Short mmCIF file of C-alpha atoms and ligand atoms in Angstrom, two decimals:
data_model
loop_
_atom_site.label_atom_id
_atom_site.label_comp_id
_atom_site.label_asym_id
_atom_site.label_seq_id
_atom_site.Cartn_x
_atom_site.Cartn_y
_atom_site.Cartn_z
CA UNK X 1 0.00 0.00 0.00
CA UNK X 2 1.16 3.53 -0.72
CA UNK X 3 0.06 6.82 0.78
CA UNK X 4 -2.06 8.96 -1.52
CA UNK X 5 0.84 11.41 -1.71
CA UNK X 6 3.37 8.75 -2.74
CA UNK X 7 0.96 7.35 -5.33
CA UNK X 8 0.71 10.82 -6.85
CA UNK X 9 4.50 11.16 -6.92
CA UNK X 10 4.89 7.68 -8.41
CA UNK X 11 2.37 8.04 -11.20
CA UNK X 12 2.33 11.69 -12.38
CA UNK X 13 4.81 12.55 -15.12
CA UNK X 14 3.89 15.97 -16.51
CA UNK X 15 6.40 18.85 -16.68
CA UNK X 16 7.55 19.91 -13.22
CA UNK X 17 6.37 16.79 -11.38
CA UNK X 18 9.00 14.86 -9.37
CA UNK X 19 8.59 11.67 -11.43
CA UNK X 20 8.35 13.64 -14.65
CA UNK X 21 11.65 15.32 -13.82
CA UNK X 22 13.22 11.94 -13.04
CA UNK X 23 12.08 10.33 -16.31
CA UNK X 24 13.34 13.37 -18.21
CA UNK X 25 16.88 12.48 -17.08
CA UNK X 26 16.81 9.38 -19.29
CA UNK X 27 16.54 8.89 -23.05
CA UNK X 28 13.11 7.43 -23.78
CA UNK X 29 11.36 6.16 -26.93
CA UNK X 30 9.38 8.90 -28.67
CA UNK X 31 8.10 6.93 -31.67
CA UNK X 32 9.08 4.12 -34.02
CA UNK X 33 11.41 4.97 -36.89
CA UNK X 34 8.90 3.18 -39.14
CA UNK X 35 6.20 5.72 -38.25
CA UNK X 36 8.21 8.40 -40.02
CA UNK X 37 10.06 6.20 -42.49
CA UNK X 38 9.97 8.49 -45.52
CA UNK X 39 11.96 11.72 -45.91
CA UNK X 40 9.41 14.49 -46.42
CA UNK X 41 6.68 12.00 -45.43
CA UNK X 42 3.75 12.77 -43.13
CA UNK X 43 4.69 13.99 -39.64
CA UNK X 44 3.24 12.14 -36.63
CA UNK X 45 1.83 13.40 -33.37
CA UNK X 46 3.92 12.36 -30.37
CA UNK X 47 2.43 12.68 -26.92
CA UNK X 48 5.23 12.15 -24.43
CA UNK X 49 5.23 12.72 -20.65
CA UNK X 50 2.12 14.84 -21.05
CA UNK X 51 3.60 17.07 -23.76
CA UNK X 52 2.21 17.44 -27.27
CA UNK X 53 4.94 17.15 -29.88
CA UNK X 54 5.29 16.37 -33.55
CA UNK X 55 7.97 14.19 -35.15
CA UNK X 56 9.05 14.38 -38.79
CA UNK X 57 11.84 13.22 -41.07
CA UNK X 58 13.24 15.94 -43.26
CA UNK X 59 14.46 15.80 -46.86
CA UNK X 60 17.93 14.73 -45.72
CA UNK X 61 16.59 11.96 -43.45
CA UNK X 62 17.17 13.84 -40.19
CA UNK X 63 14.48 13.54 -37.52
CA UNK X 64 12.97 16.53 -35.71
CA UNK X 65 10.85 16.43 -32.55
CA UNK X 66 9.13 19.78 -32.13
CA UNK X 67 6.44 21.33 -30.00
CA UNK X 68 3.18 20.68 -31.85
CA UNK X 69 1.89 24.21 -31.40
CA UNK X 70 3.26 26.72 -33.93
CA UNK X 71 5.05 29.60 -32.15
CA UNK X 72 3.31 32.15 -34.40
CA UNK X 73 -0.30 31.70 -33.29
CA UNK X 74 -0.56 28.13 -32.17
CA UNK X 75 -1.83 26.13 -35.16
CA UNK X 76 -0.86 22.47 -35.03
CA UNK X 77 2.30 21.59 -36.94
CA UNK X 78 0.91 18.06 -37.36
CA UNK X 79 -0.98 19.52 -40.33
CA UNK X 80 2.20 21.10 -41.65
CA UNK X 81 3.90 20.58 -45.00
CA UNK X 82 7.07 18.51 -44.68
CA UNK X 83 9.20 19.88 -47.51
CA UNK X 84 12.70 21.08 -48.43
CA UNK X 85 14.36 20.37 -45.08
CA UNK X 86 11.69 21.71 -42.80
CA UNK X 87 8.15 21.51 -41.50
CA UNK X 88 6.01 24.40 -42.67
CA UNK X 89 2.89 25.54 -40.81
CA UNK X 90 0.03 25.79 -43.27
CA UNK X 91 -1.65 28.73 -41.48
CA UNK X 92 0.83 31.46 -42.52
CA UNK X 93 3.72 29.42 -43.87
CA UNK X 94 6.32 29.72 -41.12
CA UNK X 95 8.84 26.94 -41.54
CA UNK X 96 11.01 25.11 -38.96
CA UNK X 97 14.05 22.89 -39.34
CA UNK X 98 14.70 19.77 -37.20
CA UNK X 99 16.28 21.88 -34.46
CA UNK X 100 13.14 24.03 -34.20
CA UNK X 101 14.82 27.04 -35.80
CA UNK X 102 12.43 29.11 -37.89
CA UNK X 103 13.97 29.31 -41.35
CA UNK X 104 11.27 31.06 -43.37
CA UNK X 105 8.27 33.37 -42.85
CA UNK X 106 6.77 33.58 -46.32
CA UNK X 107 3.95 35.96 -45.36
CA UNK X 108 5.94 38.50 -43.28
CA UNK X 109 6.78 41.92 -44.78
CA UNK X 110 9.88 42.12 -42.57
CA UNK X 111 10.85 38.50 -41.71
CA UNK X 112 12.41 37.94 -38.28
CA UNK X 113 12.80 34.17 -38.50
CA UNK X 114 16.31 34.20 -37.02
CA UNK X 115 14.75 35.32 -33.72
CA UNK X 116 12.17 32.50 -33.64
CA UNK X 117 13.04 29.05 -32.37
CA UNK X 118 10.29 26.71 -31.36
CA UNK X 119 10.61 24.03 -28.67
CA UNK X 120 12.54 20.95 -29.77
CA UNK X 121 14.18 17.98 -28.13
CA UNK X 122 17.35 16.08 -29.00
CA UNK X 123 16.67 12.76 -30.74
CA UNK X 124 18.71 9.69 -31.56
CA UNK X 125 17.61 6.77 -33.76
CA UNK X 126 18.65 3.31 -32.68
CA UNK X 127 17.18 -0.17 -33.11
CA UNK X 128 14.13 1.06 -35.03
CA UNK X 129 13.18 3.57 -32.34
CA UNK X 130 13.44 7.37 -32.25
CA UNK X 131 14.72 8.10 -28.76
CA UNK X 132 14.41 11.53 -27.16
CA UNK X 133 15.75 13.34 -24.13
CA UNK X 134 13.25 15.72 -22.54
CA UNK X 135 15.58 17.11 -19.90
CA UNK X 136 15.22 20.77 -20.87
CA UNK X 137 11.80 22.38 -20.69
CA UNK X 138 10.51 23.27 -24.15
CA UNK X 139 12.14 26.51 -25.15
CA UNK X 140 14.00 26.60 -21.84
CA UNK X 141 17.72 26.62 -21.13
CA UNK X 142 19.76 23.67 -22.34
CA UNK X 143 20.74 21.36 -19.51
CA UNK X 144 23.56 18.91 -19.18
CA UNK X 145 22.78 16.14 -21.63
CA UNK X 146 22.57 12.63 -20.26
CA UNK X 147 24.48 10.22 -22.51
CA UNK X 148 22.43 7.91 -24.72
CA UNK X 149 22.16 4.45 -23.15
CA UNK X 150 23.14 1.74 -25.62
CA UNK X 151 21.11 -1.37 -24.80
CA UNK X 152 22.87 -3.12 -27.69
CA UNK X 153 21.02 -1.56 -30.60
CA UNK X 154 23.89 0.71 -31.67
CA UNK X 155 25.78 -2.24 -33.14
CA UNK X 156 22.72 -4.25 -34.14
CA UNK X 157 22.65 -4.89 -37.92
CA UNK X 158 19.69 -2.98 -39.39
CA UNK X 159 17.84 -6.07 -40.69
CA UNK X 160 17.80 -7.51 -37.16
CA UNK X 161 16.37 -4.36 -35.58
CA UNK X 162 12.73 -5.10 -34.86
CA UNK X 163 10.62 -2.88 -32.67
CA UNK X 164 6.94 -2.51 -32.05
CA UNK X 165 4.73 -0.32 -29.93
CA UNK X 166 1.52 -1.07 -28.09
CA UNK X 167 -0.83 1.46 -26.56
CA UNK X 168 -2.13 0.69 -23.08
CA UNK X 169 -4.93 2.76 -21.62
CA UNK X 170 -3.81 3.26 -18.05
CA UNK X 171 -0.98 4.72 -16.02
CA UNK X 172 2.55 3.59 -16.91
CA UNK X 173 3.30 2.14 -13.45
CA UNK X 174 0.41 -0.33 -13.81
CA UNK X 175 1.97 -1.56 -17.04
CA UNK X 176 5.39 -1.86 -15.34
CA UNK X 177 3.77 -3.71 -12.42
CA UNK X 178 2.49 -6.36 -14.84
CA UNK X 179 5.94 -6.80 -16.39
CA UNK X 180 7.49 -7.35 -12.94
CA UNK X 181 4.89 -9.84 -11.80
CA UNK X 182 5.83 -13.42 -12.71
CA UNK X 183 3.18 -14.86 -10.39
CA UNK X 184 0.28 -13.91 -12.65
CA UNK X 185 1.32 -16.32 -15.41
CA UNK X 186 0.09 -19.19 -13.23
CA UNK X 187 -3.37 -17.67 -13.40
CA UNK X 188 -4.11 -15.03 -16.02
CA UNK X 189 -2.22 -16.77 -18.86
CA UNK X 190 -3.40 -20.32 -18.13
CA UNK X 191 -5.32 -22.56 -20.46
CA UNK X 192 -6.67 -26.04 -19.82
CA UNK X 193 -4.94 -27.88 -22.66
CA UNK X 194 -1.63 -27.56 -20.78
CA UNK X 195 -2.85 -30.50 -18.68
CA UNK X 196 -2.44 -32.68 -21.78
CA UNK X 197 1.26 -31.90 -22.25
CA UNK X 198 3.23 -35.06 -21.44
CA UNK X 199 6.53 -35.09 -19.55
CA UNK X 200 9.05 -35.04 -22.42
CA UNK X 201 12.01 -35.83 -20.20
CA UNK X 202 13.18 -32.23 -19.69
CA UNK X 203 11.67 -31.85 -16.22
CA UNK X 204 15.10 -32.28 -14.70
CA UNK X 205 17.98 -29.93 -13.82
CA UNK X 206 19.00 -28.01 -16.95
CA UNK X 207 16.96 -26.38 -19.68
CA UNK X 208 13.37 -27.53 -20.09
CA UNK X 209 11.44 -27.41 -23.35
CA UNK X 210 9.01 -24.56 -23.85
CA UNK X 211 6.13 -27.00 -23.31
CA UNK X 212 7.46 -28.12 -19.96
CA UNK X 213 7.91 -24.54 -18.80
CA UNK X 214 4.19 -24.00 -19.32
CA UNK X 215 3.46 -27.11 -17.28
CA UNK X 216 5.53 -25.67 -14.43
CA UNK X 217 3.65 -22.36 -14.43
CA UNK X 218 0.42 -24.30 -14.18
CA UNK X 219 1.67 -26.87 -11.69
CA UNK X 220 2.89 -24.42 -9.05
CA UNK X 221 0.90 -21.21 -8.67
CA UNK X 222 2.80 -20.24 -5.50
CA UNK X 223 6.05 -18.93 -6.95
CA UNK X 224 8.66 -17.89 -4.40
CA UNK X 225 9.93 -14.43 -5.38
CA UNK X 226 13.55 -13.47 -4.65
CA UNK X 227 15.12 -10.13 -5.59
CA UNK X 228 18.76 -9.17 -6.10
CA UNK X 229 19.65 -5.46 -6.23
CA UNK X 230 21.99 -4.53 -9.09
CA UNK X 231 23.65 -1.42 -10.59
CA UNK X 232 20.81 -1.14 -13.13
CA UNK X 233 17.96 -1.67 -10.65
CA UNK X 234 17.42 -5.32 -9.80
CA UNK X 235 16.86 -8.83 -11.10
CA UNK X 236 14.31 -11.12 -9.58
CA UNK X 237 13.45 -14.80 -9.79
CA UNK X 238 10.14 -16.60 -9.57
CA UNK X 239 10.97 -20.06 -8.29
CA UNK X 240 8.46 -22.86 -8.79
CA UNK X 241 8.53 -26.54 -7.88
CA UNK X 242 8.15 -28.77 -10.97
CA UNK X 243 5.98 -31.90 -11.14
CA UNK X 244 9.18 -33.95 -10.64
CA UNK X 245 10.08 -31.91 -7.57
CA UNK X 246 12.86 -29.70 -9.02
CA UNK X 247 13.30 -25.94 -8.64
CA UNK X 248 12.41 -23.98 -11.76
CA UNK X 249 13.62 -20.35 -11.88
CA UNK X 250 12.38 -17.58 -14.19
CA UNK X 251 14.54 -14.47 -13.95
CA UNK X 252 13.50 -11.02 -15.12
CA UNK X 253 15.71 -7.91 -15.14
CA UNK X 254 14.53 -4.42 -14.26
CA UNK X 255 16.46 -1.57 -15.83
CA UNK X 256 15.74 1.72 -14.14
CA UNK X 257 13.49 3.57 -14.60
CA UNK X 258 11.01 1.89 -16.98
CA UNK X 259 12.49 -1.11 -18.76
CA UNK X 260 12.46 -4.89 -18.34
CA UNK X 261 13.93 -8.00 -19.93
CA UNK X 262 11.55 -10.87 -19.27
CA UNK X 263 12.60 -14.48 -18.61
CA UNK X 264 13.14 -16.89 -21.48
CA UNK X 265 14.92 -20.24 -22.03
CA UNK X 266 17.93 -20.28 -21.75
CA UNK X 267 18.31 -16.48 -21.52
CA UNK X 268 16.86 -13.40 -23.17
CA UNK X 269 17.92 -9.96 -24.36
CA UNK X 270 14.69 -8.73 -25.93
CA UNK X 271 13.73 -5.60 -24.07
CA UNK X 272 10.58 -3.77 -23.09
CA UNK X 273 10.50 -0.01 -22.48
CA UNK X 274 7.39 1.54 -21.02
CA UNK X 275 6.82 5.22 -21.75
CA UNK X 276 4.05 7.39 -20.38
CA UNK X 277 2.35 9.34 -23.15
CA UNK X 278 0.65 11.07 -20.24
CA UNK X 279 -0.66 10.03 -16.82
CA UNK X 280 -3.42 7.89 -18.34
CA UNK X 281 -1.93 6.47 -21.53
CA UNK X 282 1.14 4.30 -21.90
CA UNK X 283 3.26 3.23 -24.84
CA UNK X 284 4.97 -0.13 -24.41
CA UNK X 285 7.89 -0.65 -26.78
CA UNK X 286 9.22 -4.13 -27.39
CA UNK X 287 12.54 -4.31 -29.26
CA UNK X 288 15.51 -6.45 -30.18
CA UNK X 289 18.79 -5.37 -28.61
CA UNK X 290 21.18 -8.09 -29.76
CA UNK X 291 21.32 -10.79 -32.44
CA UNK X 292 19.40 -13.90 -31.34
CA UNK X 293 21.64 -16.11 -29.20
CA UNK X 294 20.37 -19.59 -28.42
CA UNK X 295 23.29 -21.93 -29.16
CA UNK X 296 21.53 -25.26 -28.83
CA UNK X 297 17.97 -24.20 -29.54
CA UNK X 298 17.11 -24.57 -25.86
CA UNK X 299 13.46 -24.17 -25.10
CA UNK X 300 12.66 -24.52 -28.75
CA UNK X 301 9.55 -23.43 -30.57
CA UNK X 302 6.30 -24.48 -28.99
CA UNK X 303 4.29 -26.40 -31.59
CA UNK X 304 1.24 -26.36 -29.47
CA UNK X 305 -1.99 -24.51 -29.89
CA UNK X 306 -2.28 -21.84 -27.27
CA UNK X 307 -3.47 -18.26 -27.26
CA UNK X 308 -0.76 -16.00 -28.63
CA UNK X 309 -0.81 -12.38 -29.57
CA UNK X 310 -2.42 -12.01 -33.00
CA UNK X 311 0.83 -10.96 -34.65
CA UNK X 312 -0.75 -11.59 -38.03
CA UNK X 313 -2.88 -8.57 -37.19
CA UNK X 314 0.08 -6.33 -36.47
CA UNK X 315 -0.40 -3.14 -38.36
CA UNK X 316 2.20 -1.81 -40.69
CA UNK X 317 4.70 0.53 -39.08
CA UNK X 318 4.90 -1.66 -35.98
CA UNK X 319 2.01 -0.14 -34.04
CA UNK X 320 0.18 -3.10 -32.52
CA UNK X 321 -3.61 -2.90 -32.96
CA UNK X 322 -5.89 -3.49 -29.99
CA UNK X 323 -8.91 -5.47 -31.18
CA UNK X 324 -9.69 -6.55 -27.60
CA UNK X 325 -10.20 -3.61 -25.32
CA UNK X 326 -12.16 -2.24 -22.42
CA UNK X 327 -14.86 -0.90 -24.73
CA UNK X 328 -15.77 -4.44 -25.85
CA UNK X 329 -14.94 -6.15 -22.52
CA UNK X 330 -11.87 -7.64 -24.23
CA UNK X 331 -14.42 -9.90 -26.00
CA UNK X 332 -14.41 -12.20 -23.02
CA UNK X 333 -15.78 -15.63 -23.92
CA UNK X 334 -17.52 -17.08 -20.87
CA UNK X 335 -17.70 -20.56 -22.41
CA UNK X 336 -13.97 -20.51 -23.10
CA UNK X 337 -13.45 -19.43 -19.49
CA UNK X 338 -15.07 -22.69 -18.36
CA UNK X 339 -13.13 -25.07 -20.56
CA UNK X 340 -10.39 -23.47 -22.63
CA UNK X 341 -8.59 -20.70 -20.80
CA UNK X 342 -8.51 -19.35 -17.30
CA UNK X 343 -9.37 -15.81 -18.35
CA UNK X 344 -11.64 -16.41 -21.35
CA UNK X 345 -9.76 -13.64 -23.16
CA UNK X 346 -8.16 -14.47 -26.50
CA UNK X 347 -4.45 -13.69 -26.32
CA UNK X 348 -1.75 -13.08 -23.74
CA UNK X 349 -1.33 -9.35 -24.29
CA UNK X 350 -5.08 -8.71 -24.20
CA UNK X 351 -5.21 -10.67 -20.96
CA UNK X 352 -2.50 -8.40 -19.58
CA UNK X 353 -4.33 -5.32 -20.83
CA UNK X 354 -7.54 -6.45 -19.13
CA UNK X 355 -5.74 -6.86 -15.81
CA UNK X 356 -3.84 -3.59 -15.88
CA UNK X 357 -6.38 -1.28 -17.54
CA UNK X 358 -9.35 -2.33 -15.44
CA UNK X 359 -7.57 -1.21 -12.25
CA UNK X 360 -8.47 2.29 -13.48
CA UNK X 361 -6.71 5.12 -15.33
CA UNK X 362 -4.49 5.61 -12.26
CA UNK X 363 -4.87 2.85 -9.72
CA UNK X 364 -5.46 4.10 -6.18
CA UNK X 365 -2.68 2.27 -4.33
CA UNK X 366 -4.03 3.33 -0.93
CA UNK X 367 -6.54 0.51 -1.51
CA UNK X 368 -4.20 -2.33 -2.45
CA UNK X 369 -3.29 -5.30 -0.26
CA UNK X 370 0.11 -6.56 -1.32
CA UNK X 371 1.35 -10.09 -0.69
CA UNK X 372 4.25 -12.44 -1.34
CA UNK X 373 3.79 -12.24 -5.12
CA UNK X 374 4.41 -8.49 -5.16
CA UNK X 375 7.97 -8.29 -3.82
CA UNK X 376 9.57 -7.18 -7.10
CA UNK X 377 7.13 -4.42 -7.97
CA UNK X 378 7.30 -3.09 -4.40
CA UNK X 379 11.09 -2.80 -4.92
CA UNK X 380 10.51 -0.87 -8.15
CA UNK X 381 8.05 1.55 -6.51
CA UNK X 382 10.50 2.21 -3.66
CA UNK X 383 13.43 2.82 -5.97
CA UNK X 384 11.44 5.17 -8.21
CA UNK X 385 10.04 7.09 -5.25
CA UNK X 386 13.42 7.37 -3.54
CA UNK X 387 15.08 8.74 -6.70
CA UNK X 388 12.23 11.12 -7.60
CA UNK X 389 12.25 12.55 -4.08
CA UNK X 390 16.06 12.84 -3.98
CA UNK X 391 16.03 14.72 -7.27
CA UNK X 392 13.25 17.01 -6.06
CA UNK X 393 15.28 17.69 -2.90
CA UNK X 394 18.19 18.83 -5.04
CA UNK X 395 20.49 15.93 -4.25
CA UNK X 396 23.33 15.19 -6.65
CA UNK X 397 22.16 13.33 -9.75
CA UNK X 398 24.99 10.78 -9.47
CA UNK X 399 22.72 8.94 -7.05
CA UNK X 400 20.50 7.99 -9.99
CA UNK X 401 20.86 4.34 -11.05
CA UNK X 402 21.54 2.96 -14.52
CA UNK X 403 22.69 6.18 -16.17
CA UNK X 404 25.68 4.34 -17.63
CA UNK X 405 27.05 0.81 -17.71
CA UNK X 406 27.30 -2.30 -19.85
CA UNK X 407 23.62 -2.69 -20.65
CA UNK X 408 24.39 -5.56 -23.05
CA UNK X 409 25.31 -7.71 -20.06
CA UNK X 410 21.77 -7.53 -18.64
CA UNK X 411 19.64 -10.55 -19.49
CA UNK X 412 16.58 -12.46 -18.40
CA UNK X 413 16.93 -16.23 -17.95
CA UNK X 414 15.09 -19.45 -17.21
CA UNK X 415 16.34 -22.86 -16.03
CA UNK X 416 15.67 -25.82 -13.74
CA UNK X 417 18.33 -25.36 -11.07
CA UNK X 418 21.04 -27.93 -10.45
CA UNK X 419 21.59 -28.98 -6.84
CA UNK X 420 22.94 -25.90 -5.02
CA UNK X 421 22.89 -23.70 -8.17
CA UNK X 422 22.37 -19.96 -7.57
CA UNK X 423 19.80 -18.37 -9.90
CA UNK X 424 21.66 -15.06 -9.61
CA UNK X 425 24.35 -16.34 -12.00
CA UNK X 426 21.88 -17.31 -14.73
CA UNK X 427 21.90 -14.98 -17.70
CA UNK X 428 24.97 -13.07 -16.49
CA UNK X 429 28.37 -13.01 -18.22
CA UNK X 430 29.41 -15.75 -15.74
CA UNK X 431 26.72 -18.17 -16.93
CA UNK X 432 28.31 -20.96 -19.05
CA UNK X 433 25.43 -20.94 -21.54
CA UNK X 434 25.89 -17.19 -22.07
CA UNK X 435 29.64 -17.63 -22.53
CA UNK X 436 29.00 -20.38 -25.04
CA UNK X 437 26.63 -18.14 -27.00
CA UNK X 438 29.02 -15.19 -26.94
CA UNK X 439 31.84 -17.39 -28.18
CA UNK X 440 29.66 -18.80 -30.97
CA UNK X 441 28.75 -15.25 -32.03
CA UNK X 442 32.44 -14.29 -32.02
CA UNK X 443 33.32 -17.31 -34.17
CA UNK X 444 30.53 -16.37 -36.59
CA UNK X 445 32.02 -12.90 -36.92
CA UNK X 446 35.40 -14.30 -37.96
S1 FES A 1 0.13 29.88 -36.80
FE1 FES A 1 1.75 28.87 -37.79
S2 FES A 1 2.38 30.27 -39.29
FE2 FES A 1 0.80 31.30 -38.28
FE1 FE2 A 2 1.28 -11.19 -18.51
#
């Protein structure tokens, strides 16, 4: 449970709020590169931390992220003409380059464009995402720039860079809470056919098949949660007992302030970054950071019919559609709920959306009753609150976690533990299966 005051601090991200100021210290996704793929193509609206912006790619391929409102008399630059290295407002023809500098005033008798600069933010494209740093207030003084954090995408070959974006209609912390909550997979994401999966011999110390992992989620709903604090935030394990009596660990990494790498067999580097569009709307980016590394095909594909996200319905440009939503009760199928799936909702991500969105636009955490399943998200709330308050109190910013470091060494992981094996090693550079994969990648490069 949080006090009403702490819940406000935790969830509100607009300009001048403690959490908004904290998030503005970090580079965050603004939009997908694919949304503004074409030079001189249509600009897109970008709502980010409660601010209304517009992104566009100019004639030379450079990306601009400007205040949406034209500094002349406020018309929206979303309707502007993207032409000849600038975005031109169609009301009176003022034109702005990617830095926000006004470069033309075609209707003025005595142009003064050199004195007009509209609000703009620094951007950096990496891994199919346009990242932005909102540390300086629009039009305000430039502040010390935080270095861009390379999660691995800087050296990722372009064809391997895949990123998508999903819109979630609730506060960003609710979405983060779901990503740091391994316990819910034993309930929300269950379906009855898992009972028919036979033991294929991988329910023993080592790496189970993907099928067996699902059996374990279903078999033991009482995961033991353990957390290890790290330089980038923390990693945590959900430890379940398997049907054969072994310890199965799923390890997820939290990268401060709003990113996770979720467990996968044998380890994972695919990353999630949650960005508040505003206090009530969240953009959840899912992106590749490193070439796929799975030396022996551990886990393997699951050739089993179960509810997956309808990727075949993914819209062009990587923006994931939301056919199941609160407006249609996520198309819950009450018959399916009695004999097919635990939730009766079609796919995993819609199940997640149901759980997080229906807690309300901003969940009132003075009313929650937390238990043993909630240890990891409690740690996240505390860390965020501590940092937001320290920043508001004027303490030195070096206290902020995860501003720099080897982000490529952060991984999720999943394994059935050997006798005496410590889950904390899994997925780190000290894990033999990681070393094997890194060596294989090195050999491939030669
Ligand atoms: S309002 Fe944009 S040019 Fe006048
Ligand atoms: Fe989930």
